[in-house]
PDB file of C-alpha atoms in Angstrom:
ATOM      1  CA  UNK A   1      -5.372 -61.128  -5.270  1.00  0.00           C
ATOM      2  CA  UNK A   2      -3.121 -62.256  -8.317  1.00  0.00           C
ATOM      3  CA  UNK A   3       0.783 -62.221  -8.437  1.00  0.00           C
ATOM      4  CA  UNK A   4       0.551 -59.242 -10.922  1.00  0.00           C
ATOM      5  CA  UNK A   5      -1.485 -56.877  -8.565  1.00  0.00           C
ATOM      6  CA  UNK A   6       0.865 -57.935  -5.605  1.00  0.00           C
ATOM      7  CA  UNK A   7       4.026 -57.010  -7.299  1.00  0.00           C
ATOM      8  CA  UNK A   8       2.406 -53.607  -8.284  1.00  0.00           C
ATOM      9  CA  UNK A   9       1.946 -53.007  -4.956  1.00  0.00           C
ATOM     10  CA  UNK A  10       5.410 -53.792  -3.967  1.00  0.00           C
ATOM     11  CA  UNK A  11       6.837 -51.500  -6.601  1.00  0.00           C
ATOM     12  CA  UNK A  12       4.608 -48.719  -5.518  1.00  0.00           C
ATOM     13  CA  UNK A  13       5.223 -49.136  -1.980  1.00  0.00           C
ATOM     14  CA  UNK A  14       8.996 -49.221  -2.817  1.00  0.00           C
ATOM     15  CA  UNK A  15       8.792 -45.327  -3.760  1.00  0.00           C
ATOM     16  CA  UNK A  16       5.942 -44.439  -1.549  1.00  0.00           C
ATOM     17  CA  UNK A  17       6.711 -45.121   1.979  1.00  0.00           C
ATOM     18  CA  UNK A  18       8.250 -42.337   2.796  1.00  0.00           C
ATOM     19  CA  UNK A  19       4.745 -40.451   2.348  1.00  0.00           C
ATOM     20  CA  UNK A  20       3.406 -42.664   4.839  1.00  0.00           C
ATOM     21  CA  UNK A  21       5.564 -41.731   7.394  1.00  0.00           C
ATOM     22  CA  UNK A  22       5.419 -37.980   6.777  1.00  0.00           C
ATOM     23  CA  UNK A  23       1.732 -38.601   7.261  1.00  0.00           C
ATOM     24  CA  UNK A  24       1.735 -40.253  10.165  1.00  0.00           C
ATOM     25  CA  UNK A  25       3.996 -37.571  11.544  1.00  0.00           C
ATOM     26  CA  UNK A  26       1.684 -34.794  10.441  1.00  0.00           C
ATOM     27  CA  UNK A  27      -1.208 -36.292  11.886  1.00  0.00           C
ATOM     28  CA  UNK A  28       0.062 -36.978  15.245  1.00  0.00           C
ATOM     29  CA  UNK A  29       1.631 -33.579  15.488  1.00  0.00           C
ATOM     30  CA  UNK A  30      -1.840 -32.170  14.208  1.00  0.00           C
ATOM     31  CA  UNK A  31      -3.765 -34.277  17.001  1.00  0.00           C
ATOM     32  CA  UNK A  32      -0.897 -33.119  19.977  1.00  0.00           C
ATOM     33  CA  UNK A  33      -1.536 -29.535  18.773  1.00  0.00           C
ATOM     34  CA  UNK A  34      -5.071 -30.065  19.125  1.00  0.00           C
ATOM     35  CA  UNK A  35      -4.964 -31.378  22.234  1.00  0.00           C
ATOM     36  CA  UNK A  36      -2.879 -28.819  23.700  1.00  0.00           C
ATOM     37  CA  UNK A  37      -5.077 -25.985  22.874  1.00  0.00           C
ATOM     38  CA  UNK A  38      -8.693 -27.716  23.906  1.00  0.00           C
ATOM     39  CA  UNK A  39      -6.816 -28.758  27.452  1.00  0.00           C
ATOM     40  CA  UNK A  40      -4.753 -25.562  27.785  1.00  0.00           C
ATOM     41  CA  UNK A  41      -4.514 -25.132  31.557  1.00  0.00           C
ATOM     42  CA  UNK A  42      -6.198 -21.636  32.488  1.00  0.00           C
ATOM     43  CA  UNK A  43      -4.213 -18.910  33.212  1.00  0.00           C
ATOM     44  CA  UNK A  44      -5.359 -18.342  36.969  1.00  0.00           C
ATOM     45  CA  UNK A  45      -3.784 -22.185  37.791  1.00  0.00           C
ATOM     46  CA  UNK A  46      -0.095 -21.069  36.285  1.00  0.00           C
ATOM     47  CA  UNK A  47       2.481 -19.059  38.009  1.00  0.00           C
ATOM     48  CA  UNK A  48       5.352 -17.672  36.490  1.00  0.00           C
ATOM     49  CA  UNK A  49       7.939 -15.688  38.590  1.00  0.00           C
ATOM     50  CA  UNK A  50      11.184 -13.731  37.355  1.00  0.00           C
ATOM     51  CA  UNK A  51      13.709 -14.170  39.100  1.00  0.00           C
ATOM     52  CA  UNK A  52      16.945 -11.655  39.049  1.00  0.00           C
ATOM     53  CA  UNK A  53      19.408 -14.480  39.674  1.00  0.00           C
ATOM     54  CA  UNK A  54      20.360 -18.218  39.048  1.00  0.00           C
ATOM     55  CA  UNK A  55      17.945 -20.820  39.988  1.00  0.00           C
ATOM     56  CA  UNK A  56      20.098 -23.582  41.231  1.00  0.00           C
ATOM     57  CA  UNK A  57      17.375 -25.987  42.354  1.00  0.00           C
ATOM     58  CA  UNK A  58      14.397 -25.547  39.652  1.00  0.00           C
ATOM     59  CA  UNK A  59      12.717 -29.059  40.160  1.00  0.00           C
ATOM     60  CA  UNK A  60      12.426 -28.696  44.238  1.00  0.00           C
ATOM     61  CA  UNK A  61      11.441 -25.202  43.298  1.00  0.00           C
ATOM     62  CA  UNK A  62       8.545 -25.971  41.162  1.00  0.00           C
ATOM     63  CA  UNK A  63       7.660 -28.807  43.390  1.00  0.00           C
ATOM     64  CA  UNK A  64       7.703 -27.245  46.898  1.00  0.00           C
ATOM     65  CA  UNK A  65       5.856 -23.981  45.318  1.00  0.00           C
ATOM     66  CA  UNK A  66       3.191 -26.198  43.376  1.00  0.00           C
ATOM     67  CA  UNK A  67       2.533 -28.190  47.217  1.00  0.00           C
ATOM     68  CA  UNK A  68       2.531 -24.983  49.141  1.00  0.00           C
ATOM     69  CA  UNK A  69      -0.423 -23.139  46.675  1.00  0.00           C
ATOM     70  CA  UNK A  70      -2.231 -26.493  45.798  1.00  0.00           C
ATOM     71  CA  UNK A  71      -5.386 -25.121  47.557  1.00  0.00           C
ATOM     72  CA  UNK A  72      -5.493 -22.249  45.105  1.00  0.00           C
ATOM     73  CA  UNK A  73      -5.576 -24.959  42.202  1.00  0.00           C
ATOM     74  CA  UNK A  74      -2.149 -24.299  41.169  1.00  0.00           C
ATOM     75  CA  UNK A  75      -0.936 -26.353  38.763  1.00  0.00           C
ATOM     76  CA  UNK A  76       1.917 -25.255  36.701  1.00  0.00           C
ATOM     77  CA  UNK A  77       4.698 -23.008  37.999  1.00  0.00           C
ATOM     78  CA  UNK A  78       7.358 -21.643  35.352  1.00  0.00           C
ATOM     79  CA  UNK A  79      10.399 -19.451  36.377  1.00  0.00           C
ATOM     80  CA  UNK A  80      12.199 -16.994  34.057  1.00  0.00           C
ATOM     81  CA  UNK A  81      15.770 -16.284  35.708  1.00  0.00           C
ATOM     82  CA  UNK A  82      18.050 -13.668  34.278  1.00  0.00           C
ATOM     83  CA  UNK A  83      21.521 -12.816  36.042  1.00  0.00           C
ATOM     84  CA  UNK A  84      21.629  -9.223  36.556  1.00  0.00           C
ATOM     85  CA  UNK A  85      25.209  -8.429  35.984  1.00  0.00           C
ATOM     86  CA  UNK A  86      24.770  -9.967  32.199  1.00  0.00           C
ATOM     87  CA  UNK A  87      24.173  -7.130  29.645  1.00  0.00           C
ATOM     88  CA  UNK A  88      20.925  -8.966  28.429  1.00  0.00           C
ATOM     89  CA  UNK A  89      19.419  -8.464  31.978  1.00  0.00           C
ATOM     90  CA  UNK A  90      17.138  -5.230  30.910  1.00  0.00           C
ATOM     91  CA  UNK A  91      16.006  -6.903  27.801  1.00  0.00           C
ATOM     92  CA  UNK A  92      14.907 -10.314  29.382  1.00  0.00           C
ATOM     93  CA  UNK A  93      13.285  -8.429  32.131  1.00  0.00           C
ATOM     94  CA  UNK A  94      11.295  -6.081  29.488  1.00  0.00           C
ATOM     95  CA  UNK A  95      10.431  -9.128  26.920  1.00  0.00           C
ATOM     96  CA  UNK A  96       9.940 -12.003  29.242  1.00  0.00           C
ATOM     97  CA  UNK A  97       9.273 -10.409  32.419  1.00  0.00           C
ATOM     98  CA  UNK A  98       7.046  -7.823  31.512  1.00  0.00           C
ATOM     99  CA  UNK A  99       5.043  -9.944  29.270  1.00  0.00           C
ATOM    100  CA  UNK A 100       4.628 -12.960  30.874  1.00  0.00           C
ATOM    101  CA  UNK A 101       5.757 -13.123  34.704  1.00  0.00           C
ATOM    102  CA  UNK A 102       3.113 -12.804  37.404  1.00  0.00           C
ATOM    103  CA  UNK A 103       5.641 -11.739  39.988  1.00  0.00           C
ATOM    104  CA  UNK A 104       8.920 -10.300  39.395  1.00  0.00           C
ATOM    105  CA  UNK A 105      12.081 -10.114  41.858  1.00  0.00           C
ATOM    106  CA  UNK A 106      14.164  -6.826  41.027  1.00  0.00           C
ATOM    107  CA  UNK A 107      17.585  -6.100  42.732  1.00  0.00           C
ATOM    108  CA  UNK A 108      17.292  -2.490  44.135  1.00  0.00           C
ATOM    109  CA  UNK A 109      20.288  -1.053  42.133  1.00  0.00           C
ATOM    110  CA  UNK A 110      18.137  -2.198  38.675  1.00  0.00           C
ATOM    111  CA  UNK A 111      14.984  -0.207  39.715  1.00  0.00           C
ATOM    112  CA  UNK A 112      16.289   3.465  39.443  1.00  0.00           C
ATOM    113  CA  UNK A 113      16.425   2.619  35.397  1.00  0.00           C
ATOM    114  CA  UNK A 114      12.754   1.526  35.471  1.00  0.00           C
ATOM    115  CA  UNK A 115       9.599   3.098  35.204  1.00  0.00           C
ATOM    116  CA  UNK A 116       7.329   0.828  37.780  1.00  0.00           C
ATOM    117  CA  UNK A 117       4.000   2.244  36.363  1.00  0.00           C
ATOM    118  CA  UNK A 118       4.639   0.820  32.986  1.00  0.00           C
ATOM    119  CA  UNK A 119       4.120  -2.890  34.145  1.00  0.00           C
ATOM    120  CA  UNK A 120       3.914  -3.124  38.182  1.00  0.00           C
ATOM    121  CA  UNK A 121       0.712  -3.062  40.295  1.00  0.00           C
ATOM    122  CA  UNK A 122       0.286  -0.185  42.297  1.00  0.00           C
ATOM    123  CA  UNK A 123      -0.384  -1.308  45.826  1.00  0.00           C
ATOM    124  CA  UNK A 124      -3.334   0.477  47.224  1.00  0.00           C
ATOM    125  CA  UNK A 125      -3.611   0.566  51.024  1.00  0.00           C
ATOM    126  CA  UNK A 126      -6.441  -2.134  50.690  1.00  0.00           C
ATOM    127  CA  UNK A 127      -4.175  -4.772  49.087  1.00  0.00           C
ATOM    128  CA  UNK A 128      -1.415  -3.809  51.525  1.00  0.00           C
ATOM    129  CA  UNK A 129      -3.763  -4.108  54.546  1.00  0.00           C
ATOM    130  CA  UNK A 130      -5.324  -7.703  53.296  1.00  0.00           C
ATOM    131  CA  UNK A 131      -1.874  -9.237  52.277  1.00  0.00           C
ATOM    132  CA  UNK A 132       1.463  -7.620  53.457  1.00  0.00           C
ATOM    133  CA  UNK A 133       0.484  -5.217  56.675  1.00  0.00           C
ATOM    134  CA  UNK A 134       3.779  -3.745  58.451  1.00  0.00           C
ATOM    135  CA  UNK A 135       6.061  -4.937  55.395  1.00  0.00           C
ATOM    136  CA  UNK A 136       8.787  -2.636  53.870  1.00  0.00           C
ATOM    137  CA  UNK A 137       7.586  -1.244  50.548  1.00  0.00           C
ATOM    138  CA  UNK A 138       9.710   0.398  47.366  1.00  0.00           C
ATOM    139  CA  UNK A 139       7.971   3.664  46.497  1.00  0.00           C
ATOM    140  CA  UNK A 140       8.671   5.454  43.254  1.00  0.00           C
ATOM    141  CA  UNK A 141       6.988   8.947  42.831  1.00  0.00           C
ATOM    142  CA  UNK A 142       5.614   8.268  46.200  1.00  0.00           C
ATOM    143  CA  UNK A 143       3.220   5.190  45.111  1.00  0.00           C
ATOM    144  CA  UNK A 144       4.018   2.085  46.809  1.00  0.00           C
ATOM    145  CA  UNK A 145       5.006  -0.558  43.983  1.00  0.00           C
ATOM    146  CA  UNK A 146       7.613  -3.191  45.476  1.00  0.00           C
ATOM    147  CA  UNK A 147       7.397  -5.846  48.557  1.00  0.00           C
ATOM    148  CA  UNK A 148      10.978  -6.155  49.971  1.00  0.00           C
ATOM    149  CA  UNK A 149      11.683  -9.612  49.588  1.00  0.00           C
ATOM    150  CA  UNK A 150      12.827 -11.998  52.077  1.00  0.00           C
ATOM    151  CA  UNK A 151      15.613 -13.826  50.558  1.00  0.00           C
ATOM    152  CA  UNK A 152      15.900 -16.391  53.260  1.00  0.00           C
ATOM    153  CA  UNK A 153      12.740 -17.951  51.896  1.00  0.00           C
ATOM    154  CA  UNK A 154      13.789 -19.132  48.643  1.00  0.00           C
ATOM    155  CA  UNK A 155      17.685 -19.209  49.125  1.00  0.00           C
ATOM    156  CA  UNK A 156      17.963 -22.541  49.034  1.00  0.00           C
ATOM    157  CA  UNK A 157      16.290 -22.473  45.559  1.00  0.00           C
ATOM    158  CA  UNK A 158      17.958 -19.304  43.946  1.00  0.00           C
ATOM    159  CA  UNK A 159      21.229 -17.766  43.880  1.00  0.00           C
ATOM    160  CA  UNK A 160      20.187 -13.878  44.368  1.00  0.00           C
ATOM    161  CA  UNK A 161      22.239 -10.679  44.463  1.00  0.00           C
ATOM    162  CA  UNK A 162      23.553  -9.687  47.804  1.00  0.00           C
ATOM    163  CA  UNK A 163      21.356  -6.632  47.738  1.00  0.00           C
ATOM    164  CA  UNK A 164      17.832  -6.066  48.961  1.00  0.00           C
ATOM    165  CA  UNK A 165      15.739  -7.280  45.981  1.00  0.00           C
ATOM    166  CA  UNK A 166      11.829  -6.499  45.838  1.00  0.00           C
ATOM    167  CA  UNK A 167       8.867  -8.135  44.298  1.00  0.00           C
ATOM    168  CA  UNK A 168       6.760  -6.588  41.658  1.00  0.00           C
ATOM    169  CA  UNK A 169       3.079  -7.988  40.890  1.00  0.00           C
ATOM    170  CA  UNK A 170       2.438  -7.479  37.111  1.00  0.00           C
ATOM    171  CA  UNK A 171      -0.449  -5.389  36.570  1.00  0.00           C
ATOM    172  CA  UNK A 172      -1.812  -7.509  33.761  1.00  0.00           C
ATOM    173  CA  UNK A 173      -1.573 -10.697  35.720  1.00  0.00           C
ATOM    174  CA  UNK A 174      -4.582 -12.896  36.282  1.00  0.00           C
ATOM    175  CA  UNK A 175      -3.484 -14.226  39.196  1.00  0.00           C
ATOM    176  CA  UNK A 176      -3.929 -10.636  41.369  1.00  0.00           C
ATOM    177  CA  UNK A 177      -7.384 -11.601  42.653  1.00  0.00           C
ATOM    178  CA  UNK A 178      -9.863  -8.703  42.971  1.00  0.00           C
ATOM    179  CA  UNK A 179      -6.922  -6.411  41.736  1.00  0.00           C
ATOM    180  CA  UNK A 180      -6.611  -7.982  38.415  1.00  0.00           C
ATOM    181  CA  UNK A 181      -8.938  -6.998  35.509  1.00  0.00           C
ATOM    182  CA  UNK A 182     -11.684  -9.937  35.898  1.00  0.00           C
ATOM    183  CA  UNK A 183     -11.644  -9.163  39.788  1.00  0.00           C
ATOM    184  CA  UNK A 184     -11.951 -13.046  40.934  1.00  0.00           C
ATOM    185  CA  UNK A 185     -11.270 -12.965  44.506  1.00  0.00           C
ATOM    186  CA  UNK A 186     -10.111 -16.523  44.617  1.00  0.00           C
ATOM    187  CA  UNK A 187      -7.431 -16.399  41.841  1.00  0.00           C
ATOM    188  CA  UNK A 188      -4.939 -14.539  44.090  1.00  0.00           C
ATOM    189  CA  UNK A 189      -2.055 -17.246  43.861  1.00  0.00           C
ATOM    190  CA  UNK A 190       0.541 -13.846  43.092  1.00  0.00           C
ATOM    191  CA  UNK A 191      -0.756 -11.701  46.042  1.00  0.00           C
ATOM    192  CA  UNK A 192      -0.443 -15.321  48.199  1.00  0.00           C
ATOM    193  CA  UNK A 193       3.091 -15.638  46.918  1.00  0.00           C
ATOM    194  CA  UNK A 194       3.981 -11.625  47.512  1.00  0.00           C
ATOM    195  CA  UNK A 195       2.429 -12.309  51.105  1.00  0.00           C
ATOM    196  CA  UNK A 196       4.556 -15.506  51.863  1.00  0.00           C
ATOM    197  CA  UNK A 197       7.755 -14.229  50.798  1.00  0.00           C
ATOM    198  CA  UNK A 198       7.964 -10.787  51.658  1.00  0.00           C
ATOM    199  CA  UNK A 199       8.898  -9.000  54.674  1.00  0.00           C
TER     200      UNK A 199
END
């Protein structure tokens, strides 16, 4: 390589070096995006809980939930928190809660304003007999929708309202075992949470 060519390469690089950095970043983000799509965790291995309160120890809450349901192949736990005293509570509940949560924890005072059939799974007798016999339920129009939450089970992780809270299973969840649209009995982690946290 002669001296003239080296000088030309140096001159060109002086003006084009930002393009090399931008190209590297685009390639890096592109590969990351492709990898995340092709290796996405299946929905039945993830659990999302809508909490009407404030999560005080998110790390421990996630770690302990993953450990407890490890036999259900649970790989990811997400919590959506919404303070019931805030003006945005119903917005968070209807947008984030209804669309992505598997289990929704809602205080009794907020239930009067909700149409539970719009999002909650109707608790049939067969489900009650298998997962939560003898528990206390919240009814709307004589249909069981909610399971009373035993707050003592999660009080070390979450600040909940002082009133009674109920758990509702999102009817669109894939974690409802044979009660989900896919009807795969083994994929019942949401039902197991309701069973373990209910009373």
